[in-house]
PDB file of C-alpha atoms in Angstrom:
ATOM      1  CA  UNK A  14      -0.002  -0.087  -0.041  1.00  0.00           C
ATOM      2  CA  UNK A  15       1.393   3.364  -1.006  1.00  0.00           C
ATOM      3  CA  UNK A  16       0.478   6.402   1.139  1.00  0.00           C
ATOM      4  CA  UNK A  17       2.608   8.816  -0.689  1.00  0.00           C
ATOM      5  CA  UNK A  18       1.818  11.395  -3.276  1.00  0.00           C
ATOM      6  CA  UNK A  19       0.967  11.115  -6.158  1.00  0.00           C
ATOM      7  CA  UNK A  20       0.274   7.354  -5.907  1.00  0.00           C
ATOM      8  CA  UNK A  21      -2.083   6.718  -2.719  1.00  0.00           C
ATOM      9  CA  UNK A  22      -2.702   3.217  -4.227  1.00  0.00           C
ATOM     10  CA  UNK A  23      -3.572  -0.140  -2.572  1.00  0.00           C
ATOM     11  CA  UNK A  24      -2.370  -2.551  -5.312  1.00  0.00           C
ATOM     12  CA  UNK A  25       0.750  -3.110  -7.230  1.00  0.00           C
ATOM     13  CA  UNK A  26      -1.192  -2.881 -10.454  1.00  0.00           C
ATOM     14  CA  UNK A  27      -2.623   0.534  -9.416  1.00  0.00           C
ATOM     15  CA  UNK A  28       0.815   1.917  -8.391  1.00  0.00           C
ATOM     16  CA  UNK A  29       2.275   0.953 -11.871  1.00  0.00           C
ATOM     17  CA  UNK A  30      -0.648   2.586 -13.666  1.00  0.00           C
ATOM     18  CA  UNK A  31       0.193   5.848 -11.566  1.00  0.00           C
ATOM     19  CA  UNK A  32       3.927   5.549 -11.908  1.00  0.00           C
ATOM     20  CA  UNK A  33       3.709   5.430 -15.766  1.00  0.00           C
ATOM     21  CA  UNK A  34       2.126   8.883 -15.750  1.00  0.00           C
ATOM     22  CA  UNK A  35       5.298  10.446 -14.226  1.00  0.00           C
ATOM     23  CA  UNK A  36       8.466  11.443 -16.201  1.00  0.00           C
ATOM     24  CA  UNK A  37      10.580   8.940 -14.079  1.00  0.00           C
ATOM     25  CA  UNK A  38      13.201   8.366 -16.604  1.00  0.00           C
ATOM     26  CA  UNK A  39      14.288  12.230 -16.309  1.00  0.00           C
ATOM     27  CA  UNK A  40      14.065  12.082 -12.448  1.00  0.00           C
ATOM     28  CA  UNK A  41      17.155  12.308 -10.580  1.00  0.00           C
ATOM     29  CA  UNK A  42      17.421  11.010  -7.072  1.00  0.00           C
ATOM     30  CA  UNK A  43      20.286  11.812  -4.365  1.00  0.00           C
ATOM     31  CA  UNK A  44      19.952   9.433  -1.511  1.00  0.00           C
ATOM     32  CA  UNK A  45      21.393  11.150   1.496  1.00  0.00           C
ATOM     33  CA  UNK A  46      20.504   8.844   4.413  1.00  0.00           C
ATOM     34  CA  UNK A  47      19.155   5.360   4.909  1.00  0.00           C
ATOM     35  CA  UNK A  48      18.099   4.155   8.354  1.00  0.00           C
ATOM     36  CA  UNK A  49      16.793   0.790   9.002  1.00  0.00           C
ATOM     37  CA  UNK A  50      15.339  -0.471  12.360  1.00  0.00           C
ATOM     38  CA  UNK A  51      13.149  -3.525  12.613  1.00  0.00           C
ATOM     39  CA  UNK A  52      10.669  -3.722   9.834  1.00  0.00           C
ATOM     40  CA  UNK A  53      11.014  -0.034   8.967  1.00  0.00           C
ATOM     41  CA  UNK A  54      13.443   1.847   6.515  1.00  0.00           C
ATOM     42  CA  UNK A  55      13.624   5.582   6.277  1.00  0.00           C
ATOM     43  CA  UNK A  56      15.121   7.267   3.215  1.00  0.00           C
ATOM     44  CA  UNK A  57      15.986  10.808   3.023  1.00  0.00           C
ATOM     45  CA  UNK A  58      16.629  12.079  -0.527  1.00  0.00           C
ATOM     46  CA  UNK A  59      16.658  15.015  -2.973  1.00  0.00           C
ATOM     47  CA  UNK A  60      14.588  14.516  -6.105  1.00  0.00           C
ATOM     48  CA  UNK A  61      14.741  16.934  -9.141  1.00  0.00           C
ATOM     49  CA  UNK A  62      14.036  17.108 -12.789  1.00  0.00           C
ATOM     50  CA  UNK A  63      16.529  18.836 -14.989  1.00  0.00           C
ATOM     51  CA  UNK A  64      15.689  22.323 -15.949  1.00  0.00           C
ATOM     52  CA  UNK A  65      14.174  23.165 -12.565  1.00  0.00           C
ATOM     53  CA  UNK A  66      10.618  21.717 -13.159  1.00  0.00           C
ATOM     54  CA  UNK A  67      10.871  19.895  -9.809  1.00  0.00           C
ATOM     55  CA  UNK A  68      13.284  20.134  -6.821  1.00  0.00           C
ATOM     56  CA  UNK A  69      12.071  18.395  -3.655  1.00  0.00           C
ATOM     57  CA  UNK A  70      13.389  16.940  -0.444  1.00  0.00           C
ATOM     58  CA  UNK A  71      11.720  13.652   0.327  1.00  0.00           C
ATOM     59  CA  UNK A  72      11.540  11.413   3.429  1.00  0.00           C
ATOM     60  CA  UNK A  73      10.063   7.935   2.711  1.00  0.00           C
ATOM     61  CA  UNK A  74       9.429   5.387   5.513  1.00  0.00           C
ATOM     62  CA  UNK A  75       8.961   1.824   4.251  1.00  0.00           C
ATOM     63  CA  UNK A  76       7.330  -0.952   6.293  1.00  0.00           C
ATOM     64  CA  UNK A  77       8.775  -4.344   5.161  1.00  0.00           C
ATOM     65  CA  UNK A  78       6.975  -7.644   5.292  1.00  0.00           C
ATOM     66  CA  UNK A  79       8.634 -11.079   4.274  1.00  0.00           C
ATOM     67  CA  UNK A  80      11.506  -9.100   2.580  1.00  0.00           C
ATOM     68  CA  UNK A  81       9.114  -6.850   0.409  1.00  0.00           C
ATOM     69  CA  UNK A  82       7.833  -3.433   0.711  1.00  0.00           C
ATOM     70  CA  UNK A  83       4.343  -3.731   2.409  1.00  0.00           C
ATOM     71  CA  UNK A  84       3.602   0.080   2.878  1.00  0.00           C
ATOM     72  CA  UNK A  85       5.193   3.505   1.978  1.00  0.00           C
ATOM     73  CA  UNK A  86       4.747   6.895   3.440  1.00  0.00           C
ATOM     74  CA  UNK A  87       6.356  10.202   2.448  1.00  0.00           C
ATOM     75  CA  UNK A  88       6.918  13.747   3.439  1.00  0.00           C
ATOM     76  CA  UNK A  89       7.720  16.115   0.566  1.00  0.00           C
ATOM     77  CA  UNK A  90       9.102  19.655   0.916  1.00  0.00           C
ATOM     78  CA  UNK A  91      10.066  21.840  -2.060  1.00  0.00           C
ATOM     79  CA  UNK A  92      13.687  23.051  -1.928  1.00  0.00           C
ATOM     80  CA  UNK A  93      14.259  26.764  -2.099  1.00  0.00           C
ATOM     81  CA  UNK A  94      16.711  27.740  -5.087  1.00  0.00           C
ATOM     82  CA  UNK A  95      19.090  29.282  -2.422  1.00  0.00           C
ATOM     83  CA  UNK A  96      19.209  26.271   0.151  1.00  0.00           C
ATOM     84  CA  UNK A  97      22.718  25.230   1.019  1.00  0.00           C
ATOM     85  CA  UNK A  98      21.521  21.901   2.276  1.00  0.00           C
ATOM     86  CA  UNK A  99      18.564  20.726   0.330  1.00  0.00           C
ATOM     87  CA  UNK A 100      17.432  17.846   2.729  1.00  0.00           C
ATOM     88  CA  UNK A 101      17.627  20.042   5.901  1.00  0.00           C
ATOM     89  CA  UNK A 102      14.209  21.278   4.976  1.00  0.00           C
ATOM     90  CA  UNK A 103      12.663  17.907   6.224  1.00  0.00           C
TER      91      UNK A 103
END
């Protein structure tokens, strides 16, 4: 189950339909930190599209079950152009 924007889906098939509508091939992701504890993994990252159409800091929380992602939540914050530390906005 995906609780994050823009997905908010409950099945893998629904997630794939939503993901195919995004420009994922152009998306750049800079993973800044991964923290794992028990069944949860938290990932802090910066995501952007070349040309400035998107520049965001993201905190994803994944709940794992049987070695697979069972649920995902996210916090998304826009990154100001002058920000010296893009992920510090989270």
